[in-house]
PDB file of C-alpha atoms in Angstrom:
ATOM      1  CA  UNK A   1     -52.714 -13.547  34.778  1.00  0.00           C
ATOM      2  CA  UNK A   2     -52.589 -16.406  33.492  1.00  0.00           C
ATOM      3  CA  UNK A   3     -52.473 -14.491  30.267  1.00  0.00           C
ATOM      4  CA  UNK A   4     -49.858 -11.953  31.665  1.00  0.00           C
ATOM      5  CA  UNK A   5     -47.374 -15.242  32.401  1.00  0.00           C
ATOM      6  CA  UNK A   6     -48.055 -16.740  29.404  1.00  0.00           C
ATOM      7  CA  UNK A   7     -47.077 -13.340  27.483  1.00  0.00           C
ATOM      8  CA  UNK A   8     -44.272 -13.474  29.578  1.00  0.00           C
ATOM      9  CA  UNK A   9     -42.970 -17.040  28.978  1.00  0.00           C
ATOM     10  CA  UNK A  10     -43.436 -16.265  25.026  1.00  0.00           C
ATOM     11  CA  UNK A  11     -41.039 -13.345  25.572  1.00  0.00           C
ATOM     12  CA  UNK A  12     -38.503 -15.585  27.264  1.00  0.00           C
ATOM     13  CA  UNK A  13     -38.623 -18.016  24.996  1.00  0.00           C
ATOM     14  CA  UNK A  14     -37.972 -15.377  21.665  1.00  0.00           C
ATOM     15  CA  UNK A  15     -34.896 -14.119  23.987  1.00  0.00           C
ATOM     16  CA  UNK A  16     -33.354 -17.436  24.844  1.00  0.00           C
ATOM     17  CA  UNK A  17     -33.554 -18.114  21.330  1.00  0.00           C
ATOM     18  CA  UNK A  18     -32.691 -15.042  19.300  1.00  0.00           C
ATOM     19  CA  UNK A  19     -30.274 -13.280  21.291  1.00  0.00           C
ATOM     20  CA  UNK A  20     -27.272 -15.773  20.457  1.00  0.00           C
ATOM     21  CA  UNK A  21     -28.185 -15.245  16.915  1.00  0.00           C
ATOM     22  CA  UNK A  22     -27.982 -11.186  16.971  1.00  0.00           C
ATOM     23  CA  UNK A  23     -24.827 -11.179  18.922  1.00  0.00           C
ATOM     24  CA  UNK A  24     -22.604 -13.306  16.990  1.00  0.00           C
ATOM     25  CA  UNK A  25     -23.249 -10.652  13.459  1.00  0.00           C
ATOM     26  CA  UNK A  26     -23.360  -7.902  16.061  1.00  0.00           C
ATOM     27  CA  UNK A  27     -19.942  -9.163  17.253  1.00  0.00           C
ATOM     28  CA  UNK A  28     -18.582  -9.607  13.284  1.00  0.00           C
ATOM     29  CA  UNK A  29     -19.566  -6.417  12.752  1.00  0.00           C
ATOM     30  CA  UNK A  30     -18.039  -4.961  15.052  1.00  0.00           C
ATOM     31  CA  UNK A  31     -14.587  -6.544  13.821  1.00  0.00           C
ATOM     32  CA  UNK A  32     -15.328  -5.755  10.413  1.00  0.00           C
ATOM     33  CA  UNK A  33     -15.738  -1.998  10.360  1.00  0.00           C
ATOM     34  CA  UNK A  34     -12.420  -1.244  11.899  1.00  0.00           C
ATOM     35  CA  UNK A  35     -10.830  -3.478   9.795  1.00  0.00           C
ATOM     36  CA  UNK A  36     -12.642  -2.589   6.631  1.00  0.00           C
ATOM     37  CA  UNK A  37     -11.128   1.149   7.983  1.00  0.00           C
ATOM     38  CA  UNK A  38      -7.684  -0.077   7.841  1.00  0.00           C
ATOM     39  CA  UNK A  39      -7.834  -2.160   4.566  1.00  0.00           C
ATOM     40  CA  UNK A  40      -8.824   1.353   3.139  1.00  0.00           C
ATOM     41  CA  UNK A  41      -6.311   2.848   4.526  1.00  0.00           C
ATOM     42  CA  UNK A  42      -3.862   0.927   3.216  1.00  0.00           C
ATOM     43  CA  UNK A  43      -5.037   2.006  -0.861  1.00  0.00           C
ATOM     44  CA  UNK A  44      -5.488  -1.459  -1.369  1.00  0.00           C
ATOM     45  CA  UNK A  45      -5.813  -0.469  -5.289  1.00  0.00           C
ATOM     46  CA  UNK A  46      -2.182   0.865  -5.233  1.00  0.00           C
ATOM     47  CA  UNK A  47      -0.924  -2.393  -4.354  1.00  0.00           C
ATOM     48  CA  UNK A  48      -1.748  -3.933  -7.812  1.00  0.00           C
ATOM     49  CA  UNK A  49       1.354  -2.668  -9.695  1.00  0.00           C
ATOM     50  CA  UNK A  50       3.551  -4.055  -7.073  1.00  0.00           C
ATOM     51  CA  UNK A  51       2.113  -7.505  -7.155  1.00  0.00           C
ATOM     52  CA  UNK A  52       2.355  -7.448 -10.476  1.00  0.00           C
ATOM     53  CA  UNK A  53       5.934  -6.188 -11.412  1.00  0.00           C
ATOM     54  CA  UNK A  54       7.484  -8.387  -9.051  1.00  0.00           C
ATOM     55  CA  UNK A  55       6.967 -11.827 -10.201  1.00  0.00           C
ATOM     56  CA  UNK A  56       7.162 -10.157 -13.845  1.00  0.00           C
ATOM     57  CA  UNK A  57      10.728  -9.094 -13.516  1.00  0.00           C
ATOM     58  CA  UNK A  58      11.199 -12.456 -11.844  1.00  0.00           C
ATOM     59  CA  UNK A  59      10.002 -14.478 -15.127  1.00  0.00           C
ATOM     60  CA  UNK A  60      12.061 -11.631 -16.712  1.00  0.00           C
ATOM     61  CA  UNK A  61      15.199 -13.010 -15.600  1.00  0.00           C
ATOM     62  CA  UNK A  62      14.205 -16.649 -15.603  1.00  0.00           C
ATOM     63  CA  UNK A  63      17.454 -18.196 -17.632  1.00  0.00           C
ATOM     64  CA  UNK A  64      14.162 -21.270 -18.900  1.00  0.00           C
ATOM     65  CA  UNK A  65      10.812 -22.057 -18.058  1.00  0.00           C
ATOM     66  CA  UNK A  66      12.345 -25.074 -15.659  1.00  0.00           C
ATOM     67  CA  UNK A  67      14.146 -22.894 -13.403  1.00  0.00           C
ATOM     68  CA  UNK A  68      10.745 -21.080 -12.320  1.00  0.00           C
ATOM     69  CA  UNK A  69       9.515 -23.672 -11.202  1.00  0.00           C
ATOM     70  CA  UNK A  70      11.784 -24.051  -7.765  1.00  0.00           C
ATOM     71  CA  UNK A  71      11.513 -23.253  -4.364  1.00  0.00           C
ATOM     72  CA  UNK A  72      14.046 -20.250  -4.728  1.00  0.00           C
ATOM     73  CA  UNK A  73      12.057 -18.848  -7.149  1.00  0.00           C
ATOM     74  CA  UNK A  74       8.823 -18.665  -5.293  1.00  0.00           C
ATOM     75  CA  UNK A  75      10.361 -17.692  -1.854  1.00  0.00           C
ATOM     76  CA  UNK A  76      12.368 -14.813  -4.018  1.00  0.00           C
ATOM     77  CA  UNK A  77       8.942 -13.542  -5.098  1.00  0.00           C
ATOM     78  CA  UNK A  78       7.513 -13.568  -1.608  1.00  0.00           C
ATOM     79  CA  UNK A  79      10.748 -11.851   0.312  1.00  0.00           C
ATOM     80  CA  UNK A  80      10.236  -9.077  -2.291  1.00  0.00           C
ATOM     81  CA  UNK A  81       6.531  -9.058  -2.350  1.00  0.00           C
ATOM     82  CA  UNK A  82       6.072  -8.984   1.352  1.00  0.00           C
ATOM     83  CA  UNK A  83       8.422  -5.993   2.395  1.00  0.00           C
ATOM     84  CA  UNK A  84       7.517  -3.606  -1.158  1.00  0.00           C
ATOM     85  CA  UNK A  85       3.784  -4.161  -0.026  1.00  0.00           C
ATOM     86  CA  UNK A  86       4.648  -3.282   3.761  1.00  0.00           C
ATOM     87  CA  UNK A  87       6.536  -0.490   1.980  1.00  0.00           C
ATOM     88  CA  UNK A  88       3.869   0.962   0.163  1.00  0.00           C
ATOM     89  CA  UNK A  89       1.626   0.997   3.430  1.00  0.00           C
ATOM     90  CA  UNK A  90       3.886   2.646   4.631  1.00  0.00           C
ATOM     91  CA  UNK A  91       4.037   5.908   2.066  1.00  0.00           C
ATOM     92  CA  UNK A  92       0.972   5.764   1.004  1.00  0.00           C
ATOM     93  CA  UNK A  93      -0.263   6.072   4.900  1.00  0.00           C
ATOM     94  CA  UNK A  94       2.308   8.643   5.176  1.00  0.00           C
ATOM     95  CA  UNK A  95       1.061  11.011   2.556  1.00  0.00           C
ATOM     96  CA  UNK A  96      -2.703  10.376   4.014  1.00  0.00           C
ATOM     97  CA  UNK A  97      -1.042  11.836   7.377  1.00  0.00           C
ATOM     98  CA  UNK A  98       0.772  14.710   6.073  1.00  0.00           C
ATOM     99  CA  UNK A  99      -2.082  15.643   3.898  1.00  0.00           C
ATOM    100  CA  UNK A 100      -5.365  15.591   5.800  1.00  0.00           C
ATOM    101  CA  UNK A 101      -6.096  19.258   5.578  1.00  0.00           C
ATOM    102  CA  UNK A 102      -5.882  18.717   1.529  1.00  0.00           C
ATOM    103  CA  UNK A 103      -7.594  15.758   1.504  1.00  0.00           C
ATOM    104  CA  UNK A 104     -10.777  17.093   3.378  1.00  0.00           C
ATOM    105  CA  UNK A 105     -10.906  19.065   0.441  1.00  0.00           C
ATOM    106  CA  UNK A 106      -9.682  17.174  -2.829  1.00  0.00           C
ATOM    107  CA  UNK A 107     -10.150  13.306  -1.181  1.00  0.00           C
ATOM    108  CA  UNK A 108     -12.743  13.756   1.996  1.00  0.00           C
ATOM    109  CA  UNK A 109     -13.625   9.932   1.810  1.00  0.00           C
ATOM    110  CA  UNK A 110      -9.828   8.810   2.766  1.00  0.00           C
ATOM    111  CA  UNK A 111     -10.360   7.666   6.211  1.00  0.00           C
ATOM    112  CA  UNK A 112      -7.917   9.953   8.009  1.00  0.00           C
ATOM    113  CA  UNK A 113      -9.515  13.096   6.367  1.00  0.00           C
ATOM    114  CA  UNK A 114     -13.124  11.844   7.193  1.00  0.00           C
ATOM    115  CA  UNK A 115     -12.116  10.860  11.125  1.00  0.00           C
ATOM    116  CA  UNK A 116     -13.078   7.021  10.369  1.00  0.00           C
ATOM    117  CA  UNK A 117      -9.510   6.445  11.605  1.00  0.00           C
ATOM    118  CA  UNK A 118      -7.710   8.741  14.552  1.00  0.00           C
ATOM    119  CA  UNK A 119      -4.269   9.969  13.137  1.00  0.00           C
ATOM    120  CA  UNK A 120      -2.553   8.074  16.084  1.00  0.00           C
ATOM    121  CA  UNK A 121      -3.856   5.356  14.768  1.00  0.00           C
ATOM    122  CA  UNK A 122      -2.826   5.625  11.289  1.00  0.00           C
ATOM    123  CA  UNK A 123       0.710   7.258  12.582  1.00  0.00           C
ATOM    124  CA  UNK A 124       0.975   3.835  14.393  1.00  0.00           C
ATOM    125  CA  UNK A 125       0.169   1.682  11.423  1.00  0.00           C
ATOM    126  CA  UNK A 126       2.405   3.743   9.142  1.00  0.00           C
ATOM    127  CA  UNK A 127       5.221   3.597  11.532  1.00  0.00           C
ATOM    128  CA  UNK A 128       5.106  -0.294  12.142  1.00  0.00           C
ATOM    129  CA  UNK A 129       4.691  -1.011   8.062  1.00  0.00           C
ATOM    130  CA  UNK A 130       7.899   1.277   7.411  1.00  0.00           C
ATOM    131  CA  UNK A 131       9.618  -0.506  10.434  1.00  0.00           C
ATOM    132  CA  UNK A 132       8.512  -4.180   9.362  1.00  0.00           C
ATOM    133  CA  UNK A 133       9.204  -3.444   5.458  1.00  0.00           C
ATOM    134  CA  UNK A 134      13.366  -2.878   6.558  1.00  0.00           C
ATOM    135  CA  UNK A 135      13.360  -5.432   9.429  1.00  0.00           C
ATOM    136  CA  UNK A 136      11.980  -8.209   6.680  1.00  0.00           C
ATOM    137  CA  UNK A 137      13.786  -6.537   3.110  1.00  0.00           C
ATOM    138  CA  UNK A 138      16.910  -5.881   5.178  1.00  0.00           C
ATOM    139  CA  UNK A 139      17.157  -9.277   6.325  1.00  0.00           C
ATOM    140  CA  UNK A 140      20.384 -11.073   4.725  1.00  0.00           C
ATOM    141  CA  UNK A 141      18.886 -15.009   4.639  1.00  0.00           C
ATOM    142  CA  UNK A 142      16.487 -13.779   2.813  1.00  0.00           C
ATOM    143  CA  UNK A 143      16.904 -10.518   0.804  1.00  0.00           C
ATOM    144  CA  UNK A 144      19.657  -9.006  -0.526  1.00  0.00           C
ATOM    145  CA  UNK A 145      21.438  -5.990  -1.120  1.00  0.00           C
ATOM    146  CA  UNK A 146      19.238  -5.095  -4.392  1.00  0.00           C
ATOM    147  CA  UNK A 147      15.729  -4.967  -2.242  1.00  0.00           C
ATOM    148  CA  UNK A 148      17.332  -3.452   0.971  1.00  0.00           C
ATOM    149  CA  UNK A 149      18.343  -0.349  -1.477  1.00  0.00           C
ATOM    150  CA  UNK A 150      15.010  -0.296  -3.260  1.00  0.00           C
ATOM    151  CA  UNK A 151      13.005   0.039   0.237  1.00  0.00           C
ATOM    152  CA  UNK A 152      15.407   2.010   1.437  1.00  0.00           C
ATOM    153  CA  UNK A 153      15.401   4.667  -1.148  1.00  0.00           C
ATOM    154  CA  UNK A 154      11.498   4.427  -1.665  1.00  0.00           C
ATOM    155  CA  UNK A 155      11.250   5.437   2.066  1.00  0.00           C
ATOM    156  CA  UNK A 156      13.352   8.426   2.062  1.00  0.00           C
ATOM    157  CA  UNK A 157      11.812   9.379  -1.268  1.00  0.00           C
ATOM    158  CA  UNK A 158       8.107   8.632   0.199  1.00  0.00           C
ATOM    159  CA  UNK A 159       9.173  10.526   3.226  1.00  0.00           C
ATOM    160  CA  UNK A 160      10.887  13.514   1.659  1.00  0.00           C
ATOM    161  CA  UNK A 161       7.865  13.684  -0.690  1.00  0.00           C
ATOM    162  CA  UNK A 162       4.948  13.853   1.928  1.00  0.00           C
ATOM    163  CA  UNK A 163       6.558  15.007   5.074  1.00  0.00           C
ATOM    164  CA  UNK A 164       7.742  18.571   6.174  1.00  0.00           C
ATOM    165  CA  UNK A 165      10.505  19.976   6.083  1.00  0.00           C
ATOM    166  CA  UNK A 166      11.294  18.523   3.004  1.00  0.00           C
ATOM    167  CA  UNK A 167       7.850  18.318   1.728  1.00  0.00           C
ATOM    168  CA  UNK A 168       9.056  17.830  -2.130  1.00  0.00           C
ATOM    169  CA  UNK A 169       5.448  17.699  -3.755  1.00  0.00           C
ATOM    170  CA  UNK A 170       4.976  21.745  -3.134  1.00  0.00           C
ATOM    171  CA  UNK A 171       7.130  21.783  -6.494  1.00  0.00           C
ATOM    172  CA  UNK A 172       5.571  19.782  -9.277  1.00  0.00           C
ATOM    173  CA  UNK A 173       9.037  18.859 -11.137  1.00  0.00           C
ATOM    174  CA  UNK A 174      10.534  17.197  -7.796  1.00  0.00           C
ATOM    175  CA  UNK A 175       7.634  15.448  -7.317  1.00  0.00           C
ATOM    176  CA  UNK A 176       7.553  14.072 -10.545  1.00  0.00           C
ATOM    177  CA  UNK A 177      11.397  13.106 -10.608  1.00  0.00           C
ATOM    178  CA  UNK A 178      10.225  11.073  -7.247  1.00  0.00           C
ATOM    179  CA  UNK A 179       7.095   9.687  -8.617  1.00  0.00           C
ATOM    180  CA  UNK A 180       9.349   8.595 -11.814  1.00  0.00           C
ATOM    181  CA  UNK A 181      12.137   7.520 -10.040  1.00  0.00           C
ATOM    182  CA  UNK A 182      10.353   5.095  -7.580  1.00  0.00           C
ATOM    183  CA  UNK A 183       8.339   3.547 -10.359  1.00  0.00           C
ATOM    184  CA  UNK A 184      10.804   4.062 -12.998  1.00  0.00           C
ATOM    185  CA  UNK A 185      13.749   3.165 -11.628  1.00  0.00           C
ATOM    186  CA  UNK A 186      14.095   1.594  -8.078  1.00  0.00           C
ATOM    187  CA  UNK A 187      11.096  -0.940  -8.942  1.00  0.00           C
ATOM    188  CA  UNK A 188      12.110  -2.378 -12.375  1.00  0.00           C
ATOM    189  CA  UNK A 189      16.130  -2.456 -11.434  1.00  0.00           C
ATOM    190  CA  UNK A 190      16.265  -3.322  -7.819  1.00  0.00           C
ATOM    191  CA  UNK A 191      13.548  -6.157  -8.298  1.00  0.00           C
ATOM    192  CA  UNK A 192      15.342  -7.102 -11.356  1.00  0.00           C
ATOM    193  CA  UNK A 193      18.737  -7.328  -9.852  1.00  0.00           C
ATOM    194  CA  UNK A 194      16.762  -9.311  -6.561  1.00  0.00           C
ATOM    195  CA  UNK A 195      15.879 -11.851  -8.766  1.00  0.00           C
ATOM    196  CA  UNK A 196      19.287 -12.458 -10.465  1.00  0.00           C
ATOM    197  CA  UNK A 197      20.417 -12.350  -6.762  1.00  0.00           C
ATOM    198  CA  UNK A 198      18.195 -15.173  -5.133  1.00  0.00           C
ATOM    199  CA  UNK A 199      15.844 -16.772  -7.427  1.00  0.00           C
ATOM    200  CA  UNK A 200      19.096 -17.183  -9.638  1.00  0.00           C
ATOM    201  CA  UNK A 201      22.580 -16.961  -8.154  1.00  0.00           C
ATOM    202  CA  UNK A 202      25.685 -17.890  -9.671  1.00  0.00           C
ATOM    203  CA  UNK A 203      24.689 -15.478 -12.464  1.00  0.00           C
ATOM    204  CA  UNK A 204      22.084 -17.670 -14.388  1.00  0.00           C
ATOM    205  CA  UNK A 205      20.064 -14.780 -14.917  1.00  0.00           C
ATOM    206  CA  UNK A 206      19.590 -13.932 -18.818  1.00  0.00           C
ATOM    207  CA  UNK A 207      21.378 -11.997 -19.768  1.00  0.00           C
ATOM    208  CA  UNK A 208      19.660 -11.004 -22.806  1.00  0.00           C
ATOM    209  CA  UNK A 209      16.891  -9.320 -20.439  1.00  0.00           C
ATOM    210  CA  UNK A 210      19.970  -7.380 -18.452  1.00  0.00           C
ATOM    211  CA  UNK A 211      20.126  -5.666 -21.645  1.00  0.00           C
ATOM    212  CA  UNK A 212      16.586  -5.062 -22.058  1.00  0.00           C
ATOM    213  CA  UNK A 213      16.010  -3.870 -18.738  1.00  0.00           C
ATOM    214  CA  UNK A 214      16.801   0.014 -19.785  1.00  0.00           C
ATOM    215  CA  UNK A 215      14.261  -0.273 -22.137  1.00  0.00           C
ATOM    216  CA  UNK A 216      11.700  -1.720 -19.085  1.00  0.00           C
ATOM    217  CA  UNK A 217      13.372   0.960 -16.927  1.00  0.00           C
ATOM    218  CA  UNK A 218      12.593   3.877 -19.484  1.00  0.00           C
ATOM    219  CA  UNK A 219       9.066   2.971 -20.555  1.00  0.00           C
ATOM    220  CA  UNK A 220       7.908   2.512 -16.609  1.00  0.00           C
ATOM    221  CA  UNK A 221       9.927   5.831 -16.383  1.00  0.00           C
ATOM    222  CA  UNK A 222       7.446   7.178 -18.873  1.00  0.00           C
ATOM    223  CA  UNK A 223       4.400   5.581 -17.202  1.00  0.00           C
ATOM    224  CA  UNK A 224       5.530   7.412 -14.044  1.00  0.00           C
ATOM    225  CA  UNK A 225       5.396  11.275 -16.104  1.00  0.00           C
ATOM    226  CA  UNK A 226       1.650  10.229 -16.541  1.00  0.00           C
ATOM    227  CA  UNK A 227       1.468   9.494 -13.285  1.00  0.00           C
ATOM    228  CA  UNK A 228       2.647  12.362 -11.748  1.00  0.00           C
ATOM    229  CA  UNK A 229       0.944  14.313 -14.516  1.00  0.00           C
ATOM    230  CA  UNK A 230      -2.484  13.107 -14.077  1.00  0.00           C
ATOM    231  CA  UNK A 231      -2.370  12.904 -10.174  1.00  0.00           C
ATOM    232  CA  UNK A 232      -2.950  16.543 -10.208  1.00  0.00           C
ATOM    233  CA  UNK A 233      -5.930  16.987 -12.079  1.00  0.00           C
ATOM    234  CA  UNK A 234      -8.612  16.332  -9.481  1.00  0.00           C
ATOM    235  CA  UNK A 235      -6.685  17.773  -6.452  1.00  0.00           C
ATOM    236  CA  UNK A 236      -6.454  21.385  -7.669  1.00  0.00           C
ATOM    237  CA  UNK A 237      -8.719  23.211  -5.636  1.00  0.00           C
ATOM    238  CA  UNK A 238      -7.350  21.628  -1.936  1.00  0.00           C
ATOM    239  CA  UNK A 239      -3.624  22.180  -3.535  1.00  0.00           C
ATOM    240  CA  UNK A 240      -4.182  25.711  -4.699  1.00  0.00           C
ATOM    241  CA  UNK A 241      -6.068  26.469  -1.113  1.00  0.00           C
ATOM    242  CA  UNK A 242      -2.642  25.091   0.525  1.00  0.00           C
ATOM    243  CA  UNK A 243       0.014  26.310  -1.226  1.00  0.00           C
ATOM    244  CA  UNK A 244       0.734  23.184  -3.548  1.00  0.00           C
ATOM    245  CA  UNK A 245       1.785  24.043  -6.971  1.00  0.00           C
ATOM    246  CA  UNK A 246       0.628  21.449  -9.911  1.00  0.00           C
ATOM    247  CA  UNK A 247       2.249  21.355 -12.991  1.00  0.00           C
ATOM    248  CA  UNK A 248      -0.666  23.790 -15.852  1.00  0.00           C
TER     249      UNK A 248
END
């Protein structure tokens, strides 16, 4: 009996010592897993282009090195990168929601296709991201007409690319045109014009940079063509199964 009491006391002591320590990482894991699923749903690798291009275009527009070291310069970048990343989530998320069946063949590791994220929850994230991007970017106090235009145009083309009844991705030439328009024209022209309006008001942006902007647009337009061509290479099986044409 004494030994039984000793074992019970030992087990109770172990529980008192170890349960709090075990509960803490368990709660963290419960929070970390859905956060990680949402993070994967946003397709974070697609953030890189936006996060790099906005500051680069601001630097291109800068009339001098001194003009870069101002609060207006930093605020202009922040108020362009923020809504642009949210719009990126809207576009890439909408594409996943519209391509669940195709992605189960082409990209089964995507969180909606794999069932890790419910379709309804993905729709909430997409809608909230799009609304937040437009609310932020269309705020005249921090945005600009150029920023508003690039966000609205990107949202319209992104929806037309992925969502029925339009679903331009069914036709390779129109799908490529969408990608070239966003990556080549809207992003470069829009964010440069936003920088000229918010970071360097009063016509301070470099005229030489403005003259070179068409070359930048042309270069990234060709880059957009490469994206449009190469993105279909690993996806032919699912695209063919669901009637989405790809370039030969």
